[in-house]
mmCIF file of N, CA and C in Angstrom:
data_model
loop_
_atom_site.group_PDB
_atom_site.id
_atom_site.type_symbol
_atom_site.label_atom_id
_atom_site.label_comp_id
_atom_site.label_asym_id
_atom_site.label_seq_id
_atom_site.Cartn_x
_atom_site.Cartn_y
_atom_site.Cartn_z
ATOM 1 N N MET A 1 -31.059 -97.752 124.911
ATOM 2 C CA MET A 1 -29.710 -98.083 123.998
ATOM 3 C C MET A 1 -30.333 -97.929 122.639
ATOM 4 N N PRO A 2 -29.640 -97.242 121.738
ATOM 5 C CA PRO A 2 -30.181 -97.128 120.258
ATOM 6 C C PRO A 2 -29.959 -98.576 119.481
ATOM 7 N N ASP A 3 -30.934 -98.718 118.585
ATOM 8 C CA ASP A 3 -30.930 -99.842 117.835
ATOM 9 C C ASP A 3 -29.815 -99.830 116.736
ATOM 10 N N THR A 4 -28.806 -100.689 116.569
ATOM 11 C CA THR A 4 -27.661 -100.309 115.655
ATOM 12 C C THR A 4 -27.637 -101.456 114.593
ATOM 13 N N THR A 5 -28.562 -102.487 114.656
ATOM 14 C CA THR A 5 -28.506 -103.420 113.802
ATOM 15 C C THR A 5 -28.838 -103.042 112.435
ATOM 16 N N ARG A 6 -29.118 -101.823 111.883
ATOM 17 C CA ARG A 6 -29.408 -101.561 110.588
ATOM 18 C C ARG A 6 -28.088 -101.045 109.997
ATOM 19 N N TYR A 7 -27.112 -100.975 110.721
ATOM 20 C CA TYR A 7 -25.784 -100.401 110.463
ATOM 21 C C TYR A 7 -24.808 -101.545 109.894
ATOM 22 N N LYS A 8 -24.296 -101.389 108.932
ATOM 23 C CA LYS A 8 -23.203 -102.586 108.376
ATOM 24 C C LYS A 8 -22.006 -102.312 108.353
ATOM 25 N N TYR A 9 -21.336 -101.151 108.434
ATOM 26 C CA TYR A 9 -20.079 -101.030 107.956
ATOM 27 C C TYR A 9 -19.373 -100.007 108.918
ATOM 28 N N ILE A 10 -18.233 -99.915 109.015
ATOM 29 C CA ILE A 10 -17.368 -98.806 109.669
ATOM 30 C C ILE A 10 -15.725 -99.037 109.433
ATOM 31 N N GLY A 11 -15.093 -98.022 109.553
ATOM 32 C CA GLY A 11 -13.555 -98.208 109.276
ATOM 33 C C GLY A 11 -12.637 -97.008 109.483
ATOM 34 N N HIS A 12 -11.452 -97.293 110.196
ATOM 35 C CA HIS A 12 -10.394 -96.268 110.491
ATOM 36 C C HIS A 12 -9.610 -96.580 111.910
ATOM 37 N N PRO A 13 -8.282 -96.423 111.670
ATOM 38 C CA PRO A 13 -7.261 -96.509 112.767
ATOM 39 C C PRO A 13 -7.818 -95.324 113.685
ATOM 40 N N ILE A 14 -7.628 -95.501 115.097
ATOM 41 C CA ILE A 14 -8.303 -94.615 116.057
ATOM 42 C C ILE A 14 -7.301 -93.589 116.144
ATOM 43 N N ARG A 15 -7.666 -92.417 116.200
ATOM 44 C CA ARG A 15 -6.917 -91.292 116.608
ATOM 45 C C ARG A 15 -7.337 -90.837 118.055
ATOM 46 N N LEU A 16 -6.308 -90.534 118.841
ATOM 47 C CA LEU A 16 -6.684 -90.129 120.308
ATOM 48 C C LEU A 16 -7.251 -88.859 120.234
ATOM 49 N N MET A 17 -8.106 -88.645 121.147
ATOM 50 C CA MET A 17 -8.903 -87.124 121.417
ATOM 51 C C MET A 17 -9.194 -87.216 122.905
ATOM 52 N N SER A 18 -9.776 -86.130 123.500
ATOM 53 C CA SER A 18 -9.990 -85.976 124.883
ATOM 54 C C SER A 18 -10.842 -87.029 125.240
ATOM 55 N N ARG A 19 -10.507 -87.971 126.274
ATOM 56 C CA ARG A 19 -11.439 -89.013 126.778
ATOM 57 C C ARG A 19 -12.648 -88.507 127.403
ATOM 58 N N VAL A 20 -13.775 -89.017 127.020
ATOM 59 C CA VAL A 20 -14.982 -88.845 127.572
ATOM 60 C C VAL A 20 -15.059 -89.221 129.045
ATOM 61 N N PRO A 21 -15.330 -88.486 129.929
ATOM 62 C CA PRO A 21 -15.548 -88.889 131.463
ATOM 63 C C PRO A 21 -16.284 -90.342 131.553
ATOM 64 N N ASP A 22 -15.804 -91.068 132.526
ATOM 65 C CA ASP A 22 -16.387 -92.408 132.645
ATOM 66 C C ASP A 22 -17.767 -92.380 133.224
ATOM 67 N N SER A 23 -18.130 -91.184 133.914
ATOM 68 C CA SER A 23 -19.482 -90.824 134.280
ATOM 69 C C SER A 23 -20.495 -90.639 133.193
ATOM 70 N N GLU A 24 -20.105 -90.082 131.984
ATOM 71 C CA GLU A 24 -21.021 -90.023 130.884
ATOM 72 C C GLU A 24 -21.229 -91.423 130.212
ATOM 73 N N GLU A 25 -22.551 -91.574 129.985
ATOM 74 C CA GLU A 25 -22.706 -92.920 129.249
ATOM 75 C C GLU A 25 -22.404 -92.591 127.765
ATOM 76 N N CYS A 26 -21.794 -93.774 127.038
ATOM 77 C CA CYS A 26 -21.356 -93.677 125.953
ATOM 78 C C CYS A 26 -21.911 -94.987 125.237
ATOM 79 N N CYS A 27 -22.425 -94.718 124.186
ATOM 80 C CA CYS A 27 -23.166 -96.001 123.458
ATOM 81 C C CYS A 27 -22.630 -95.760 122.023
ATOM 82 N N PRO A 28 -22.899 -97.089 121.126
ATOM 83 C CA PRO A 28 -22.355 -96.871 119.902
ATOM 84 C C PRO A 28 -23.081 -95.683 119.097
ATOM 85 N N PRO A 29 -22.287 -95.084 118.176
ATOM 86 C CA PRO A 29 -22.846 -93.954 117.554
ATOM 87 C C PRO A 29 -23.843 -94.415 116.468
ATOM 88 N N SER A 30 -24.835 -93.577 116.326
ATOM 89 C CA SER A 30 -25.905 -94.070 115.105
ATOM 90 C C SER A 30 -25.366 -94.193 113.842
ATOM 91 N N CYS A 31 -24.214 -93.638 113.552
ATOM 92 C CA CYS A 31 -23.799 -93.565 112.051
ATOM 93 C C CYS A 31 -23.046 -95.006 111.862
ATOM 94 N N CYS A 32 -22.617 -95.703 112.778
ATOM 95 C CA CYS A 32 -21.780 -96.807 112.507
ATOM 96 C C CYS A 32 -21.988 -98.086 113.317
ATOM 97 N N ASP A 33 -21.728 -99.284 112.859
ATOM 98 C CA ASP A 33 -21.947 -100.453 113.589
ATOM 99 C C ASP A 33 -20.727 -101.070 113.987
ATOM 100 N N MET A 34 -20.426 -101.505 115.214
ATOM 101 C CA MET A 34 -19.159 -101.661 115.746
ATOM 102 C C MET A 34 -18.517 -103.106 115.340
ATOM 103 N N ARG A 35 -19.490 -103.677 114.417
ATOM 104 C CA ARG A 35 -18.641 -104.980 114.014
ATOM 105 C C ARG A 35 -17.779 -104.849 113.092
ATOM 106 N N GLY A 36 -17.528 -103.791 112.299
ATOM 107 C CA GLY A 36 -16.585 -103.729 111.264
ATOM 108 C C GLY A 36 -16.192 -101.976 111.463
ATOM 109 N N MET A 37 -15.167 -102.047 110.494
ATOM 110 C CA MET A 37 -14.739 -100.396 110.604
ATOM 111 C C MET A 37 -14.776 -99.816 109.119
ATOM 112 N N LEU A 38 -15.203 -100.457 108.279
ATOM 113 C CA LEU A 38 -15.187 -99.770 106.782
ATOM 114 C C LEU A 38 -16.036 -98.510 106.811
ATOM 115 N N SER A 39 -17.206 -98.219 107.076
ATOM 116 C CA SER A 39 -18.001 -96.971 107.169
ATOM 117 C C SER A 39 -17.274 -95.947 107.981
ATOM 118 N N PHE A 40 -16.647 -96.191 108.983
ATOM 119 C CA PHE A 40 -15.989 -95.351 109.951
ATOM 120 C C PHE A 40 -14.868 -94.776 109.057
ATOM 121 N N GLN A 41 -13.987 -95.708 108.589
ATOM 122 C CA GLN A 41 -12.855 -95.273 107.747
ATOM 123 C C GLN A 41 -13.421 -94.509 106.491
ATOM 124 N N ILE A 42 -14.523 -94.857 105.759
ATOM 125 C CA ILE A 42 -14.929 -94.013 104.720
ATOM 126 C C ILE A 42 -15.202 -92.637 105.203
ATOM 127 N N LEU A 43 -15.910 -92.446 106.254
ATOM 128 C CA LEU A 43 -16.237 -91.292 106.659
ATOM 129 C C LEU A 43 -14.887 -90.311 107.257
ATOM 130 N N TRP A 44 -14.088 -91.067 107.833
ATOM 131 C CA TRP A 44 -12.951 -90.437 108.196
ATOM 132 C C TRP A 44 -12.158 -89.871 107.132
ATOM 133 N N GLU A 45 -11.995 -90.772 105.835
ATOM 134 C CA GLU A 45 -11.110 -90.206 104.859
ATOM 135 C C GLU A 45 -11.932 -89.199 104.130
ATOM 136 N N LEU A 46 -13.289 -89.049 103.922
ATOM 137 C CA LEU A 46 -14.008 -88.004 103.309
ATOM 138 C C LEU A 46 -14.035 -86.639 104.236
ATOM 139 N N SER A 47 -13.765 -86.940 105.422
ATOM 140 C CA SER A 47 -13.627 -85.800 106.273
ATOM 141 C C SER A 47 -12.264 -85.048 105.779
ATOM 142 N N LYS A 48 -11.436 -85.660 105.186
ATOM 143 C CA LYS A 48 -10.202 -84.904 104.813
ATOM 144 C C LYS A 48 -10.300 -84.384 103.529
ATOM 145 N N LYS A 49 -11.068 -85.134 102.355
ATOM 146 C CA LYS A 49 -11.209 -84.370 101.066
ATOM 147 C C LYS A 49 -12.242 -85.181 100.477
ATOM 148 N N PRO A 50 -13.034 -84.698 99.503
ATOM 149 C CA PRO A 50 -13.922 -85.425 98.494
ATOM 150 C C PRO A 50 -12.999 -86.553 97.836
ATOM 151 N N MET A 51 -13.617 -87.624 97.693
ATOM 152 C CA MET A 51 -12.978 -88.709 97.048
ATOM 153 C C MET A 51 -13.904 -89.626 96.177
ATOM 154 N N ASN A 52 -13.356 -90.316 94.998
ATOM 155 C CA ASN A 52 -14.098 -91.430 94.415
ATOM 156 C C ASN A 52 -13.988 -92.795 95.157
ATOM 157 N N GLY A 53 -14.761 -93.741 94.627
ATOM 158 C CA GLY A 53 -14.553 -95.136 95.194
ATOM 159 C C GLY A 53 -13.131 -95.660 95.120
ATOM 160 N N GLN A 54 -12.602 -95.525 94.034
ATOM 161 C CA GLN A 54 -11.252 -96.009 93.999
ATOM 162 C C GLN A 54 -10.289 -95.425 94.639
ATOM 163 N N GLU A 55 -10.287 -94.007 94.788
ATOM 164 C CA GLU A 55 -9.469 -93.385 95.618
ATOM 165 C C GLU A 55 -9.748 -93.761 97.080
ATOM 166 N N LEU A 56 -10.690 -93.932 97.668
ATOM 167 C CA LEU A 56 -11.152 -94.282 98.855
ATOM 168 C C LEU A 56 -10.549 -95.775 99.012
ATOM 169 N N ALA A 57 -10.853 -96.673 98.158
ATOM 170 C CA ALA A 57 -10.233 -98.013 98.406
ATOM 171 C C ALA A 57 -8.703 -97.755 98.483
ATOM 172 N N ARG A 58 -8.174 -97.025 97.898
ATOM 173 C CA ARG A 58 -6.491 -96.833 97.715
ATOM 174 C C ARG A 58 -6.154 -96.435 99.277
ATOM 175 N N ARG A 59 -6.832 -95.433 99.676
ATOM 176 C CA ARG A 59 -6.476 -94.878 100.948
ATOM 177 C C ARG A 59 -6.554 -95.833 102.019
ATOM 178 N N ILE A 60 -7.812 -96.575 102.020
ATOM 179 C CA ILE A 60 -7.899 -97.517 103.118
ATOM 180 C C ILE A 60 -6.801 -98.723 103.000
ATOM 181 N N ALA A 61 -6.522 -98.881 101.820
ATOM 182 C CA ALA A 61 -5.472 -100.097 101.460
ATOM 183 C C ALA A 61 -4.171 -99.489 102.335
ATOM 184 N N GLU A 62 -3.904 -98.213 102.024
ATOM 185 C CA GLU A 62 -2.677 -97.639 102.602
ATOM 186 C C GLU A 62 -2.663 -97.595 104.010
ATOM 187 N N ARG A 63 -3.890 -97.523 104.840
ATOM 188 C CA ARG A 63 -3.869 -97.660 106.367
ATOM 189 C C ARG A 63 -3.952 -99.013 106.618
ATOM 190 N N ARG A 64 -4.697 -99.930 106.147
ATOM 191 C CA ARG A 64 -4.885 -101.297 106.690
ATOM 192 C C ARG A 64 -4.047 -102.316 106.082
ATOM 193 N N GLY A 65 -3.482 -102.032 104.693
ATOM 194 C CA GLY A 65 -2.774 -103.189 104.185
ATOM 195 C C GLY A 65 -3.428 -104.115 103.233
ATOM 196 N N SER A 66 -4.708 -103.813 103.147
ATOM 197 C CA SER A 66 -5.450 -104.669 102.276
ATOM 198 C C SER A 66 -6.625 -103.738 101.693
ATOM 199 N N ARG A 67 -6.919 -103.853 100.244
ATOM 200 C CA ARG A 67 -7.651 -103.110 99.711
ATOM 201 C C ARG A 67 -9.186 -103.640 99.660
ATOM 202 N N PRO A 68 -10.015 -102.865 100.019
ATOM 203 C CA PRO A 68 -11.594 -103.363 99.912
ATOM 204 C C PRO A 68 -11.721 -103.635 98.388
ATOM 205 N N THR A 69 -12.608 -104.726 98.218
ATOM 206 C CA THR A 69 -13.128 -104.947 96.854
ATOM 207 C C THR A 69 -14.356 -104.106 96.532
ATOM 208 N N PRO A 70 -14.463 -103.899 95.265
ATOM 209 C CA PRO A 70 -15.664 -103.260 94.886
ATOM 210 C C PRO A 70 -16.931 -103.545 95.427
ATOM 211 N N GLY A 71 -17.070 -105.086 95.749
ATOM 212 C CA GLY A 71 -18.136 -105.653 96.267
ATOM 213 C C GLY A 71 -18.330 -105.452 97.657
ATOM 214 N N THR A 72 -17.270 -104.602 98.276
ATOM 215 C CA THR A 72 -17.360 -104.306 99.853
ATOM 216 C C THR A 72 -17.542 -102.828 99.778
ATOM 217 N N ILE A 73 -16.796 -102.210 98.969
ATOM 218 C CA ILE A 73 -16.722 -100.613 99.074
ATOM 219 C C ILE A 73 -17.921 -99.964 98.627
ATOM 220 N N TYR A 74 -18.315 -100.321 97.556
ATOM 221 C CA TYR A 74 -19.556 -99.708 96.931
ATOM 222 C C TYR A 74 -20.939 -100.062 97.583
ATOM 223 N N PRO A 75 -21.302 -101.155 98.123
ATOM 224 C CA PRO A 75 -22.358 -101.259 99.028
ATOM 225 C C PRO A 75 -22.198 -100.505 100.243
ATOM 226 N N ALA A 76 -21.109 -100.381 100.758
ATOM 227 C CA ALA A 76 -20.988 -99.477 101.979
ATOM 228 C C ALA A 76 -21.213 -97.918 101.678
ATOM 229 N N LEU A 77 -20.812 -97.498 100.349
ATOM 230 C CA LEU A 77 -20.950 -96.007 99.944
ATOM 231 C C LEU A 77 -22.215 -96.087 99.784
ATOM 232 N N ARG A 78 -23.064 -96.823 99.246
ATOM 233 C CA ARG A 78 -24.575 -96.764 98.824
ATOM 234 C C ARG A 78 -25.174 -96.712 100.241
ATOM 235 N N ASP A 79 -24.861 -97.460 101.321
ATOM 236 C CA ASP A 79 -25.598 -97.568 102.639
ATOM 237 C C ASP A 79 -25.227 -96.084 103.086
ATOM 238 N N LEU A 80 -24.159 -95.501 103.138
ATOM 239 C CA LEU A 80 -23.855 -94.237 103.802
ATOM 240 C C LEU A 80 -24.746 -93.196 103.162
ATOM 241 N N ALA A 81 -24.799 -93.327 101.818
ATOM 242 C CA ALA A 81 -25.616 -92.340 100.958
ATOM 243 C C ALA A 81 -26.951 -92.238 101.184
ATOM 244 N N VAL A 82 -27.605 -93.571 101.357
ATOM 245 C CA VAL A 82 -28.948 -93.850 101.933
ATOM 246 C C VAL A 82 -29.196 -92.976 103.053
ATOM 247 N N ARG A 83 -28.365 -93.285 104.075
ATOM 248 C CA ARG A 83 -28.556 -92.640 105.426
ATOM 249 C C ARG A 83 -28.273 -91.314 105.600
ATOM 250 N N LYS A 84 -27.677 -90.710 104.269
ATOM 251 C CA LYS A 84 -27.413 -89.129 104.222
ATOM 252 C C LYS A 84 -26.186 -88.794 105.067
ATOM 253 N N LEU A 85 -25.282 -89.675 105.214
ATOM 254 C CA LEU A 85 -24.109 -89.385 105.908
ATOM 255 C C LEU A 85 -23.178 -88.836 104.789
ATOM 256 N N ILE A 86 -23.101 -89.215 103.510
ATOM 257 C CA ILE A 86 -22.412 -88.803 102.583
ATOM 258 C C ILE A 86 -23.073 -88.529 101.304
ATOM 259 N N ASP A 87 -22.693 -87.770 100.202
ATOM 260 C CA ASP A 87 -23.337 -87.356 99.117
ATOM 261 C C ASP A 87 -22.571 -87.615 98.103
ATOM 262 N N GLY A 88 -23.131 -88.253 96.911
ATOM 263 C CA GLY A 88 -22.178 -88.592 95.772
ATOM 264 C C GLY A 88 -22.567 -87.577 94.471
ATOM 265 N N THR A 89 -21.786 -87.183 93.860
ATOM 266 C CA THR A 89 -21.923 -86.208 92.761
ATOM 267 C C THR A 89 -21.224 -86.869 91.543
ATOM 268 N N SER A 90 -21.780 -87.029 90.230
ATOM 269 C CA SER A 90 -21.530 -87.636 89.198
ATOM 270 C C SER A 90 -20.305 -86.558 88.553
ATOM 271 N N ASP A 91 -19.196 -87.105 88.219
ATOM 272 C CA ASP A 91 -18.124 -86.294 87.709
ATOM 273 C C ASP A 91 -17.694 -86.883 86.431
ATOM 274 N N GLY A 92 -18.474 -87.149 85.337
ATOM 275 C CA GLY A 92 -18.154 -87.815 84.137
ATOM 276 C C GLY A 92 -18.564 -89.157 84.464
ATOM 277 N N LYS A 93 -17.619 -90.180 84.324
ATOM 278 C CA LYS A 93 -17.774 -91.552 84.645
ATOM 279 C C LYS A 93 -17.768 -91.875 86.070
ATOM 280 N N GLN A 94 -17.064 -91.086 87.005
ATOM 281 C CA GLN A 94 -17.102 -91.352 88.262
ATOM 282 C C GLN A 94 -17.996 -90.700 89.359
ATOM 283 N N VAL A 95 -18.136 -91.078 90.355
ATOM 284 C CA VAL A 95 -18.944 -90.515 91.429
ATOM 285 C C VAL A 95 -17.942 -89.898 92.675
ATOM 286 N N VAL A 96 -17.948 -88.749 92.829
ATOM 287 C CA VAL A 96 -17.210 -88.194 93.788
ATOM 288 C C VAL A 96 -18.009 -88.131 95.111
ATOM 289 N N TYR A 97 -17.554 -88.431 96.278
ATOM 290 C CA TYR A 97 -18.296 -88.592 97.717
ATOM 291 C C TYR A 97 -17.850 -87.414 98.526
ATOM 292 N N THR A 98 -18.912 -86.731 99.121
ATOM 293 C CA THR A 98 -18.320 -85.856 100.183
ATOM 294 C C THR A 98 -19.316 -86.101 101.418
ATOM 295 N N LEU A 99 -18.577 -85.694 102.361
ATOM 296 C CA LEU A 99 -19.278 -86.118 103.846
ATOM 297 C C LEU A 99 -20.277 -84.845 103.977
ATOM 298 N N THR A 100 -21.503 -85.291 104.466
ATOM 299 C CA THR A 100 -22.658 -84.105 104.731
ATOM 300 C C THR A 100 -22.572 -83.900 106.064
ATOM 301 N N GLU A 101 -23.443 -82.866 106.516
ATOM 302 C CA GLU A 101 -23.247 -82.336 107.809
ATOM 303 C C GLU A 101 -23.646 -83.465 108.772
ATOM 304 N N THR A 102 -24.543 -84.306 108.518
ATOM 305 C CA THR A 102 -25.105 -85.381 109.232
ATOM 306 C C THR A 102 -23.854 -86.495 109.414
ATOM 307 N N GLY A 103 -23.209 -86.694 108.270
ATOM 308 C CA GLY A 103 -21.935 -87.399 108.423
ATOM 309 C C GLY A 103 -20.847 -86.916 109.097
ATOM 310 N N LYS A 104 -20.615 -85.563 109.081
ATOM 311 C CA LYS A 104 -19.625 -85.079 110.165
ATOM 312 C C LYS A 104 -20.118 -85.326 111.503
ATOM 313 N N GLN A 105 -21.400 -85.066 111.738
ATOM 314 C CA GLN A 105 -21.718 -85.101 113.194
ATOM 315 C C GLN A 105 -21.596 -86.596 113.564
ATOM 316 N N GLY A 106 -22.140 -87.482 112.803
ATOM 317 C CA GLY A 106 -21.698 -89.027 113.042
ATOM 318 C C GLY A 106 -20.306 -89.359 113.275
ATOM 319 N N LEU A 107 -19.388 -88.709 112.516
ATOM 320 C CA LEU A 107 -17.978 -89.100 112.658
ATOM 321 C C LEU A 107 -17.707 -88.567 114.266
ATOM 322 N N VAL A 108 -17.912 -87.489 114.459
ATOM 323 C CA VAL A 108 -17.792 -86.936 115.757
ATOM 324 C C VAL A 108 -18.135 -88.066 116.971
ATOM 325 N N GLU A 109 -19.358 -88.418 116.806
ATOM 326 C CA GLU A 109 -20.100 -89.597 117.609
ATOM 327 C C GLU A 109 -19.200 -90.789 117.676
ATOM 328 N N ALA A 110 -18.778 -91.161 116.261
ATOM 329 C CA ALA A 110 -18.181 -92.474 116.188
ATOM 330 C C ALA A 110 -16.697 -92.296 116.892
ATOM 331 N N ARG A 111 -15.965 -91.292 116.681
ATOM 332 C CA ARG A 111 -14.637 -91.103 117.226
ATOM 333 C C ARG A 111 -14.662 -90.830 118.796
ATOM 334 N N ARG A 112 -15.821 -90.481 119.440
ATOM 335 C CA ARG A 112 -15.866 -90.260 120.727
ATOM 336 C C ARG A 112 -16.347 -91.596 121.348
ATOM 337 N N TYR A 113 -17.106 -92.445 120.679
ATOM 338 C CA TYR A 113 -17.274 -93.853 121.229
ATOM 339 C C TYR A 113 -16.047 -94.636 121.113
ATOM 340 N N PHE A 114 -15.144 -94.665 119.749
ATOM 341 C CA PHE A 114 -14.153 -95.434 119.990
ATOM 342 C C PHE A 114 -13.034 -95.028 120.846
ATOM 343 N N TYR A 115 -13.023 -93.807 121.268
ATOM 344 C CA TYR A 115 -12.095 -93.530 122.245
ATOM 345 C C TYR A 115 -12.546 -93.887 123.573
ATOM 346 N N HIS A 116 -13.697 -93.668 123.874
ATOM 347 C CA HIS A 116 -14.200 -94.155 125.218
ATOM 348 C C HIS A 116 -14.175 -95.852 125.163
ATOM 349 N N ALA A 117 -14.308 -96.480 124.189
ATOM 350 C CA ALA A 117 -14.424 -97.967 124.174
ATOM 351 C C ALA A 117 -12.873 -98.472 124.322
ATOM 352 N N PHE A 118 -12.025 -97.996 123.555
ATOM 353 C CA PHE A 118 -10.766 -98.385 123.475
ATOM 354 C C PHE A 118 -9.354 -97.528 123.506
ATOM 355 N N GLY A 119 -9.735 -96.183 123.906
ATOM 356 C CA GLY A 119 -8.693 -95.400 124.273
ATOM 357 C C GLY A 119 -7.666 -95.834 125.216
ATOM 358 N N ASP A 120 -8.050 -96.621 126.313
ATOM 359 C CA ASP A 120 -6.934 -96.912 127.395
ATOM 360 C C ASP A 120 -6.190 -98.013 126.486
ATOM 361 N N ILE A 121 -6.516 -98.765 125.683
ATOM 362 C CA ILE A 121 -5.648 -99.735 125.190
ATOM 363 C C ILE A 121 -4.565 -99.107 124.385
ATOM 364 N N PHE A 122 -4.824 -98.102 123.631
ATOM 365 C CA PHE A 122 -3.816 -97.426 122.807
ATOM 366 C C PHE A 122 -3.053 -96.353 123.554
ATOM 367 N N GLU A 123 -3.614 -95.936 124.578
ATOM 368 C CA GLU A 123 -2.627 -95.188 125.739
ATOM 369 C C GLU A 123 -1.398 -96.250 126.281
ATOM 370 N N ASP A 124 -2.127 -97.315 126.566
ATOM 371 C CA ASP A 124 -1.178 -98.298 126.940
ATOM 372 C C ASP A 124 -0.280 -98.664 126.124
ATOM 373 N N CYS A 125 -0.298 -98.733 124.821
ATOM 374 C CA CYS A 125 0.489 -98.909 123.607
ATOM 375 C C CYS A 125 1.697 -98.272 123.592
ATOM 376 N N LYS A 126 1.547 -96.753 124.118
ATOM 377 C CA LYS A 126 2.267 -95.777 123.936
ATOM 378 C C LYS A 126 3.438 -95.931 125.103
ATOM 379 N N THR A 127 2.953 -96.469 126.215
ATOM 380 C CA THR A 127 4.004 -96.811 127.310
ATOM 381 C C THR A 127 4.548 -98.044 127.520
ATOM 382 N N SER A 128 3.893 -99.172 126.780
ATOM 383 C CA SER A 128 4.244 -100.579 127.277
ATOM 384 C C SER A 128 4.769 -101.217 125.877
ATOM 385 N N HIS A 129 5.782 -101.976 125.679
ATOM 386 C CA HIS A 129 6.146 -102.697 124.631
ATOM 387 C C HIS A 129 5.729 -104.044 124.669
ATOM 388 N N SER A 130 5.236 -104.583 125.708
ATOM 389 C CA SER A 130 4.849 -105.992 125.955
ATOM 390 C C SER A 130 3.360 -106.283 126.156
ATOM 391 N N VAL A 131 3.035 -107.295 126.068
ATOM 392 C CA VAL A 131 1.366 -107.324 126.158
ATOM 393 C C VAL A 131 1.153 -107.887 127.800
#
């Protein structure tokens, strides 16, 4: 099992995809720690288009209802950049972040893991209105 203690952040509402067969071993993706969702959501948002930190915070707030503070989002962005999952390019006063090839692969792994771990919960939500 891979060591995931060095990963601190992750984030995004789960999109359903083809379920990984139960016979396949599925372990936490190397890009993301399963304790949180911020870095996953950052990777997801950057897969749609390049954005600066403020734009990312705004998009995250639209999805989850609360806006991450600068003290939360910028350390997460720095961590993702250090791990070569995203790249930041200065555009005047702002840094615009893009997903790297490594980040794209990490996002694929994370989506697969989330679906394997939680997909049945969301499938059940589609058919049932009670707990």
